[in-house]
Amino acid sequence: MRSDQRYSTAAIDRLLRPRSIAVVGASAAPNALSASVLANLDRAKFNGTVHLVNPNRAEIGGRPCIASVDKLPDSVDCAVLAIPRAGVLDAVIACAKRGVGGVIIFSAGFAEAGAEGRAEQDRIRDISAKYGMIVEGPNCLGMVNYVEGVPLTFVTTELKRSIGTEGIAILSQSGAMAAVLSVSLIHRALEISFSISTGNEATSGVEDFLEYVIGDPHTKVVAMIVEQFRQPAR
């Protein structure tokens, strides 16, 4: 079960509106998840700071790499973990200790995969609660901030910023359905403010992001694909 921790608007801002991003598991392989994230950021002309973490390379595509999360500067806003499940828990702990604001976990194999995976997901929940670090996922496709042009997903994303307009926020426990709905809305020339895939909801879920987008001036409509509200009273 997810904890009853609630996140402030400022905490969710660091995840959804980051000015500094770490890509953990950065790779030069064109089919790697991290390469897709970086390509999305480049297409969006993200003008914040991007840190690449790879223990085996000094640079990727002209960008310098650092060897580990421990080498990150303090208080990076958001870290994207594009790494296998086996390394996720250690990376989450390291991010928390470096003061990272939020973490996005793509990897599957946690609560949906049995007792061992559930135990690791519970550890992620406990670390989040201890350090106040919001986690999106695991087992998610990430998120896209269409307003400020921040696509933190491995799904190929072409976006135009929707600054000054009111759009639709997509909140979905299914990453695939979030992607399909985004494409459908874009093809109908409808503006999107955010698309957020919550995955297994180890620490944050649709309730957190619903409360956030209700107060967002760029969001007029909320579209949700939800199999279960874990905190229905909210």
PDB file of C-alpha atoms in Angstrom:
ATOM      1  CA  MET A   1       0.000   0.000   0.000  1.00  0.00           C
ATOM      2  CA  ARG A   2       1.110   3.542  -0.708  1.00  0.00           C
ATOM      3  CA  SER A   3       1.841   5.736   2.288  1.00  0.00           C
ATOM      4  CA  ASP A   4      -0.556   8.550   3.178  1.00  0.00           C
ATOM      5  CA  GLN A   5       2.177  11.123   2.566  1.00  0.00           C
ATOM      6  CA  ARG A   6       1.010  14.212   0.709  1.00  0.00           C
ATOM      7  CA  TYR A   7       3.265  16.351  -1.445  1.00  0.00           C
ATOM      8  CA  SER A   8       3.320  20.126  -1.536  1.00  0.00           C
ATOM      9  CA  THR A   9       2.861  22.002  -4.781  1.00  0.00           C
ATOM     10  CA  ALA A  10       6.535  22.963  -4.589  1.00  0.00           C
ATOM     11  CA  ALA A  11       7.554  19.294  -4.313  1.00  0.00           C
ATOM     12  CA  ILE A  12       5.493  18.289  -7.345  1.00  0.00           C
ATOM     13  CA  ASP A  13       6.836  21.320  -9.227  1.00  0.00           C
ATOM     14  CA  ARG A  14      10.329  19.858  -8.974  1.00  0.00           C
ATOM     15  CA  LEU A  15       9.136  16.672 -10.677  1.00  0.00           C
ATOM     16  CA  LEU A  16       6.880  18.205 -13.328  1.00  0.00           C
ATOM     17  CA  ARG A  17       8.645  21.541 -13.882  1.00  0.00           C
ATOM     18  CA  PRO A  18      12.322  20.703 -13.357  1.00  0.00           C
ATOM     19  CA  ARG A  19      15.118  23.119 -14.209  1.00  0.00           C
ATOM     20  CA  SER A  20      17.791  20.494 -13.605  1.00  0.00           C
ATOM     21  CA  ILE A  21      17.549  16.848 -14.702  1.00  0.00           C
ATOM     22  CA  ALA A  22      19.758  13.819 -14.181  1.00  0.00           C
ATOM     23  CA  VAL A  23      19.527  10.920 -16.633  1.00  0.00           C
ATOM     24  CA  VAL A  24      20.772   7.857 -14.758  1.00  0.00           C
ATOM     25  CA  GLY A  25      21.828   5.097 -17.116  1.00  0.00           C
ATOM     26  CA  ALA A  26      22.666   7.445 -19.964  1.00  0.00           C
ATOM     27  CA  SER A  27      23.710   5.506 -23.059  1.00  0.00           C
ATOM     28  CA  ALA A  28      24.997   6.166 -26.536  1.00  0.00           C
ATOM     29  CA  ALA A  29      23.012   3.231 -27.930  1.00  0.00           C
ATOM     30  CA  PRO A  30      20.258   4.694 -30.128  1.00  0.00           C
ATOM     31  CA  ASN A  31      17.669   2.157 -28.933  1.00  0.00           C
ATOM     32  CA  ALA A  32      18.312   2.798 -25.233  1.00  0.00           C
ATOM     33  CA  LEU A  33      15.522   4.336 -23.135  1.00  0.00           C
ATOM     34  CA  SER A  34      17.885   7.072 -21.968  1.00  0.00           C
ATOM     35  CA  ALA A  35      18.772   7.974 -25.561  1.00  0.00           C
ATOM     36  CA  SER A  36      15.064   8.453 -26.283  1.00  0.00           C
ATOM     37  CA  VAL A  37      14.726  10.732 -23.241  1.00  0.00           C
ATOM     38  CA  LEU A  38      17.677  12.847 -24.379  1.00  0.00           C
ATOM     39  CA  ALA A  39      16.354  13.027 -27.948  1.00  0.00           C
ATOM     40  CA  ASN A  40      13.002  14.236 -26.609  1.00  0.00           C
ATOM     41  CA  LEU A  41      14.693  16.920 -24.506  1.00  0.00           C
ATOM     42  CA  ASP A  42      16.742  18.051 -27.511  1.00  0.00           C
ATOM     43  CA  ARG A  43      13.661  18.273 -29.745  1.00  0.00           C
ATOM     44  CA  ALA A  44      11.895  20.272 -27.051  1.00  0.00           C
ATOM     45  CA  LYS A  45      14.934  22.579 -26.742  1.00  0.00           C
ATOM     46  CA  PHE A  46      14.969  22.101 -22.978  1.00  0.00           C
ATOM     47  CA  ASN A  47      17.051  24.976 -21.653  1.00  0.00           C
ATOM     48  CA  GLY A  48      17.702  23.714 -18.139  1.00  0.00           C
ATOM     49  CA  THR A  49      20.692  21.692 -16.929  1.00  0.00           C
ATOM     50  CA  VAL A  50      21.023  18.016 -17.885  1.00  0.00           C
ATOM     51  CA  HIS A  51      23.433  15.711 -16.030  1.00  0.00           C
ATOM     52  CA  LEU A  52      24.315  12.323 -17.554  1.00  0.00           C
ATOM     53  CA  VAL A  53      25.237   9.438 -15.257  1.00  0.00           C
ATOM     54  CA  ASN A  54      27.232   6.570 -16.761  1.00  0.00           C
ATOM     55  CA  PRO A  55      30.095   4.812 -14.933  1.00  0.00           C
ATOM     56  CA  ASN A  56      31.790   3.669 -18.147  1.00  0.00           C
ATOM     57  CA  ARG A  57      31.897   6.765 -20.343  1.00  0.00           C
ATOM     58  CA  ALA A  58      33.393  10.238 -20.030  1.00  0.00           C
ATOM     59  CA  GLU A  59      30.929  11.741 -22.497  1.00  0.00           C
ATOM     60  CA  ILE A  60      27.952  10.923 -24.684  1.00  0.00           C
ATOM     61  CA  GLY A  61      27.155  12.995 -27.751  1.00  0.00           C
ATOM     62  CA  GLY A  62      29.435  15.765 -26.579  1.00  0.00           C
ATOM     63  CA  ARG A  63      27.846  15.906 -23.129  1.00  0.00           C
ATOM     64  CA  PRO A  64      30.054  15.046 -20.150  1.00  0.00           C
ATOM     65  CA  CYS A  65      29.124  12.075 -17.972  1.00  0.00           C
ATOM     66  CA  ILE A  66      29.641  11.572 -14.280  1.00  0.00           C
ATOM     67  CA  ALA A  67      30.325   8.138 -12.852  1.00  0.00           C
ATOM     68  CA  SER A  68      27.556   7.857 -10.257  1.00  0.00           C
ATOM     69  CA  VAL A  69      24.593   9.550  -8.654  1.00  0.00           C
ATOM     70  CA  ASP A  70      26.887  10.327  -5.705  1.00  0.00           C
ATOM     71  CA  LYS A  71      28.740  12.774  -7.985  1.00  0.00           C
ATOM     72  CA  LEU A  72      25.637  14.825  -8.810  1.00  0.00           C
ATOM     73  CA  PRO A  73      25.466  18.374  -7.481  1.00  0.00           C
ATOM     74  CA  ASP A  74      23.151  18.869  -4.541  1.00  0.00           C
ATOM     75  CA  SER A  75      19.423  19.308  -5.099  1.00  0.00           C
ATOM     76  CA  VAL A  76      18.910  18.318  -8.726  1.00  0.00           C
ATOM     77  CA  ASP A  77      15.189  18.734  -9.385  1.00  0.00           C
ATOM     78  CA  CYS A  78      14.433  15.423 -11.107  1.00  0.00           C
ATOM     79  CA  ALA A  79      16.273  12.194 -11.882  1.00  0.00           C
ATOM     80  CA  VAL A  80      15.131   9.784 -14.586  1.00  0.00           C
ATOM     81  CA  LEU A  81      16.191   6.209 -13.824  1.00  0.00           C
ATOM     82  CA  ALA A  82      16.644   4.498 -17.202  1.00  0.00           C
ATOM     83  CA  ILE A  83      18.297   1.443 -15.675  1.00  0.00           C
ATOM     84  CA  PRO A  84      17.425  -2.222 -15.037  1.00  0.00           C
ATOM     85  CA  ARG A  85      15.386  -3.070 -11.946  1.00  0.00           C
ATOM     86  CA  ALA A  86      18.403  -4.545 -10.154  1.00  0.00           C
ATOM     87  CA  GLY A  87      19.995  -1.104  -9.832  1.00  0.00           C
ATOM     88  CA  VAL A  88      16.903   0.943  -9.047  1.00  0.00           C
ATOM     89  CA  LEU A  89      16.804   0.697  -5.253  1.00  0.00           C
ATOM     90  CA  ASP A  90      20.439   1.753  -4.839  1.00  0.00           C
ATOM     91  CA  ALA A  91      19.906   4.626  -7.257  1.00  0.00           C
ATOM     92  CA  VAL A  92      16.799   5.798  -5.373  1.00  0.00           C
ATOM     93  CA  ILE A  93      18.741   5.792  -2.095  1.00  0.00           C
ATOM     94  CA  ALA A  94      21.609   7.726  -3.691  1.00  0.00           C
ATOM     95  CA  CYS A  95      19.223  10.282  -5.222  1.00  0.00           C
ATOM     96  CA  ALA A  96      17.527  10.818  -1.866  1.00  0.00           C
ATOM     97  CA  LYS A  97      20.862  11.422  -0.152  1.00  0.00           C
ATOM     98  CA  ARG A  98      21.835  13.988  -2.824  1.00  0.00           C
ATOM     99  CA  GLY A  99      18.631  15.944  -2.257  1.00  0.00           C
ATOM    100  CA  VAL A 100      17.037  15.118  -5.611  1.00  0.00           C
ATOM    101  CA  GLY A 101      13.483  16.479  -5.655  1.00  0.00           C
ATOM    102  CA  GLY A 102      11.778  13.759  -7.669  1.00  0.00           C
ATOM    103  CA  VAL A 103      12.557  10.468  -9.379  1.00  0.00           C
ATOM    104  CA  ILE A 104      10.929   8.830 -12.404  1.00  0.00           C
ATOM    105  CA  ILE A 105      11.344   5.040 -12.566  1.00  0.00           C
ATOM    106  CA  PHE A 106      10.719   3.325 -15.904  1.00  0.00           C
ATOM    107  CA  SER A 107      11.681  -0.211 -14.819  1.00  0.00           C
ATOM    108  CA  ALA A 108       9.068  -2.894 -14.262  1.00  0.00           C
ATOM    109  CA  GLY A 109       9.342  -5.961 -12.059  1.00  0.00           C
ATOM    110  CA  PHE A 110       8.217  -4.524  -8.747  1.00  0.00           C
ATOM    111  CA  ALA A 111       4.861  -5.058  -6.981  1.00  0.00           C
ATOM    112  CA  GLU A 112       3.299  -6.464 -10.134  1.00  0.00           C
ATOM    113  CA  ALA A 113       5.935  -9.223 -10.284  1.00  0.00           C
ATOM    114  CA  GLY A 114       5.656 -10.923  -6.898  1.00  0.00           C
ATOM    115  CA  ALA A 115       6.808 -10.763  -3.296  1.00  0.00           C
ATOM    116  CA  GLU A 116      10.423  -9.763  -3.942  1.00  0.00           C
ATOM    117  CA  GLY A 117       9.422  -6.939  -6.244  1.00  0.00           C
ATOM    118  CA  ARG A 118       6.770  -5.744  -3.794  1.00  0.00           C
ATOM    119  CA  ALA A 119       9.338  -5.655  -0.993  1.00  0.00           C
ATOM    120  CA  GLU A 120      11.629  -3.466  -3.107  1.00  0.00           C
ATOM    121  CA  GLN A 121       8.727  -1.191  -4.004  1.00  0.00           C
ATOM    122  CA  ASP A 122       7.905  -0.860  -0.307  1.00  0.00           C
ATOM    123  CA  ARG A 123      11.523   0.149   0.319  1.00  0.00           C
ATOM    124  CA  ILE A 124      11.191   2.847  -2.343  1.00  0.00           C
ATOM    125  CA  ARG A 125       8.050   4.083  -0.572  1.00  0.00           C
ATOM    126  CA  ASP A 126       9.872   4.204   2.774  1.00  0.00           C
ATOM    127  CA  ILE A 127      12.847   6.103   1.325  1.00  0.00           C
ATOM    128  CA  SER A 128      10.488   8.598  -0.296  1.00  0.00           C
ATOM    129  CA  ALA A 129       8.724   9.194   3.021  1.00  0.00           C
ATOM    130  CA  LYS A 130      11.982   9.563   4.939  1.00  0.00           C
ATOM    131  CA  TYR A 131      13.525  12.109   2.566  1.00  0.00           C
ATOM    132  CA  GLY A 132      10.397  13.772   1.180  1.00  0.00           C
ATOM    133  CA  MET A 133      11.388  12.816  -2.370  1.00  0.00           C
ATOM    134  CA  ILE A 134       8.467  12.237  -4.734  1.00  0.00           C
ATOM    135  CA  VAL A 135       8.646   9.146  -6.960  1.00  0.00           C
ATOM    136  CA  GLU A 136       6.699   8.601 -10.191  1.00  0.00           C
ATOM    137  CA  GLY A 137       6.377   4.896 -10.962  1.00  0.00           C
ATOM    138  CA  PRO A 138       7.918   2.394 -11.009  1.00  0.00           C
ATOM    139  CA  ASN A 139       6.715   0.692 -14.164  1.00  0.00           C
ATOM    140  CA  CYS A 140       5.690   3.940 -15.824  1.00  0.00           C
ATOM    141  CA  LEU A 141       6.343   5.802 -19.076  1.00  0.00           C
ATOM    142  CA  GLY A 142       7.232   9.061 -17.349  1.00  0.00           C
ATOM    143  CA  MET A 143       5.632  12.413 -17.974  1.00  0.00           C
ATOM    144  CA  VAL A 144       5.426  15.257 -20.487  1.00  0.00           C
ATOM    145  CA  ASN A 145       5.040  18.889 -19.459  1.00  0.00           C
ATOM    146  CA  TYR A 146       3.647  20.429 -22.651  1.00  0.00           C
ATOM    147  CA  VAL A 147       3.457  23.936 -21.200  1.00  0.00           C
ATOM    148  CA  GLU A 148       7.171  24.412 -20.588  1.00  0.00           C
ATOM    149  CA  GLY A 149       8.488  21.767 -22.955  1.00  0.00           C
ATOM    150  CA  VAL A 150       9.792  19.058 -20.615  1.00  0.00           C
ATOM    151  CA  PRO A 151       9.319  15.536 -22.071  1.00  0.00           C
ATOM    152  CA  LEU A 152      10.679  13.029 -19.542  1.00  0.00           C
ATOM    153  CA  THR A 153       9.540   9.877 -21.300  1.00  0.00           C
ATOM    154  CA  PHE A 154      11.100   7.291 -23.601  1.00  0.00           C
ATOM    155  CA  VAL A 155       8.132   7.514 -25.967  1.00  0.00           C
ATOM    156  CA  THR A 156       9.104   9.597 -29.004  1.00  0.00           C
ATOM    157  CA  THR A 157       7.500  12.974 -28.366  1.00  0.00           C
ATOM    158  CA  GLU A 158       7.104  15.910 -30.707  1.00  0.00           C
ATOM    159  CA  LEU A 159       5.596  18.805 -28.853  1.00  0.00           C
ATOM    160  CA  LYS A 160       4.824  22.431 -29.214  1.00  0.00           C
ATOM    161  CA  ARG A 161       4.590  24.483 -26.084  1.00  0.00           C
ATOM    162  CA  SER A 162       1.108  25.550 -25.055  1.00  0.00           C
ATOM    163  CA  ILE A 163       2.082  28.599 -23.008  1.00  0.00           C
ATOM    164  CA  GLY A 164      -0.809  31.031 -22.655  1.00  0.00           C
ATOM    165  CA  THR A 165      -3.490  28.454 -23.392  1.00  0.00           C
ATOM    166  CA  GLU A 166      -5.604  26.172 -21.250  1.00  0.00           C
ATOM    167  CA  GLY A 167      -5.360  22.490 -22.058  1.00  0.00           C
ATOM    168  CA  ILE A 168      -6.118  18.950 -21.007  1.00  0.00           C
ATOM    169  CA  ALA A 169      -4.132  17.174 -18.290  1.00  0.00           C
ATOM    170  CA  ILE A 170      -3.869  13.415 -18.811  1.00  0.00           C
ATOM    171  CA  LEU A 171      -3.463  11.296 -15.677  1.00  0.00           C
ATOM    172  CA  SER A 172      -3.164   7.593 -16.342  1.00  0.00           C
ATOM    173  CA  GLN A 173      -2.044   4.541 -14.426  1.00  0.00           C
ATOM    174  CA  SER A 174      -1.372   2.945 -17.813  1.00  0.00           C
ATOM    175  CA  GLY A 175       1.541   4.494 -19.645  1.00  0.00           C
ATOM    176  CA  ALA A 176       0.511   3.014 -22.989  1.00  0.00           C
ATOM    177  CA  MET A 177      -2.985   4.477 -22.704  1.00  0.00           C
ATOM    178  CA  ALA A 178      -1.576   7.867 -21.729  1.00  0.00           C
ATOM    179  CA  ALA A 179       0.532   7.834 -24.898  1.00  0.00           C
ATOM    180  CA  VAL A 180      -2.387   6.770 -27.089  1.00  0.00           C
ATOM    181  CA  LEU A 181      -4.658   9.455 -25.645  1.00  0.00           C
ATOM    182  CA  SER A 182      -1.978  12.131 -26.096  1.00  0.00           C
ATOM    183  CA  VAL A 183      -1.605  11.266 -29.782  1.00  0.00           C
ATOM    184  CA  SER A 184      -5.374  11.233 -30.261  1.00  0.00           C
ATOM    185  CA  LEU A 185      -5.823  14.666 -28.679  1.00  0.00           C
ATOM    186  CA  ILE A 186      -2.931  16.187 -30.614  1.00  0.00           C
ATOM    187  CA  HIS A 187      -4.340  14.885 -33.901  1.00  0.00           C
ATOM    188  CA  ARG A 188      -7.576  16.674 -33.029  1.00  0.00           C
ATOM    189  CA  ALA A 189      -5.653  19.937 -32.449  1.00  0.00           C
ATOM    190  CA  LEU A 190      -6.507  19.932 -28.752  1.00  0.00           C
ATOM    191  CA  GLU A 191      -4.027  21.441 -26.321  1.00  0.00           C
ATOM    192  CA  ILE A 192      -2.454  19.285 -23.598  1.00  0.00           C
ATOM    193  CA  SER A 193      -0.952  20.705 -20.427  1.00  0.00           C
ATOM    194  CA  PHE A 194       0.495  17.529 -18.877  1.00  0.00           C
ATOM    195  CA  SER A 195       0.565  13.816 -19.579  1.00  0.00           C
ATOM    196  CA  ILE A 196       1.504  11.860 -16.461  1.00  0.00           C
ATOM    197  CA  SER A 197       1.879   8.081 -16.236  1.00  0.00           C
ATOM    198  CA  THR A 198       1.718   6.953 -12.605  1.00  0.00           C
ATOM    199  CA  GLY A 199       2.523   3.254 -13.067  1.00  0.00           C
ATOM    200  CA  ASN A 200       2.663   1.236  -9.840  1.00  0.00           C
ATOM    201  CA  GLU A 201       2.224   4.347  -7.684  1.00  0.00           C
ATOM    202  CA  ALA A 202       4.830   3.422  -5.065  1.00  0.00           C
ATOM    203  CA  THR A 203       4.675   6.874  -3.472  1.00  0.00           C
ATOM    204  CA  SER A 204       2.584   9.178  -5.666  1.00  0.00           C
ATOM    205  CA  GLY A 205      -0.601   8.505  -7.568  1.00  0.00           C
ATOM    206  CA  VAL A 206      -3.430  10.007  -9.545  1.00  0.00           C
ATOM    207  CA  GLU A 207      -4.819  11.649  -6.398  1.00  0.00           C
ATOM    208  CA  ASP A 208      -1.633  13.706  -5.932  1.00  0.00           C
ATOM    209  CA  PHE A 209      -1.483  14.824  -9.533  1.00  0.00           C
ATOM    210  CA  LEU A 210      -5.227  15.495  -9.727  1.00  0.00           C
ATOM    211  CA  GLU A 211      -4.993  17.877  -6.784  1.00  0.00           C
ATOM    212  CA  TYR A 212      -2.017  19.530  -8.470  1.00  0.00           C
ATOM    213  CA  VAL A 213      -3.553  20.074 -11.914  1.00  0.00           C
ATOM    214  CA  ILE A 214      -6.849  21.319 -10.452  1.00  0.00           C
ATOM    215  CA  GLY A 215      -4.839  24.323  -9.257  1.00  0.00           C
ATOM    216  CA  ASP A 216      -2.825  24.670 -12.461  1.00  0.00           C
ATOM    217  CA  PRO A 217      -3.741  27.756 -14.532  1.00  0.00           C
ATOM    218  CA  HIS A 218      -2.833  25.961 -17.782  1.00  0.00           C
ATOM    219  CA  THR A 219      -5.252  23.078 -17.177  1.00  0.00           C
ATOM    220  CA  LYS A 220      -8.956  23.366 -18.001  1.00  0.00           C
ATOM    221  CA  VAL A 221      -9.927  19.697 -18.357  1.00  0.00           C
ATOM    222  CA  VAL A 222      -8.622  16.522 -16.719  1.00  0.00           C
ATOM    223  CA  ALA A 223      -8.734  13.158 -18.514  1.00  0.00           C
ATOM    224  CA  MET A 224      -8.077  10.163 -16.278  1.00  0.00           C
ATOM    225  CA  ILE A 225      -7.514   6.486 -17.061  1.00  0.00           C
ATOM    226  CA  VAL A 226      -7.700   4.820 -13.658  1.00  0.00           C
ATOM    227  CA  GLU A 227      -8.251   1.191 -12.683  1.00  0.00           C
ATOM    228  CA  GLN A 228      -8.158   1.860  -8.928  1.00  0.00           C
ATOM    229  CA  PHE A 229      -8.159   4.935  -6.715  1.00  0.00           C
ATOM    230  CA  ARG A 230      -5.876   3.929  -3.857  1.00  0.00           C
ATOM    231  CA  GLN A 231      -7.006   6.876  -1.711  1.00  0.00           C
ATOM    232  CA  PRO A 232     -10.617   7.398  -2.825  1.00  0.00           C
ATOM    233  CA  ALA A 233     -11.530   9.743   0.018  1.00  0.00           C
ATOM    234  CA  ARG A 234      -9.215  12.338  -1.443  1.00  0.00           C
TER     235      ARG A 234
END
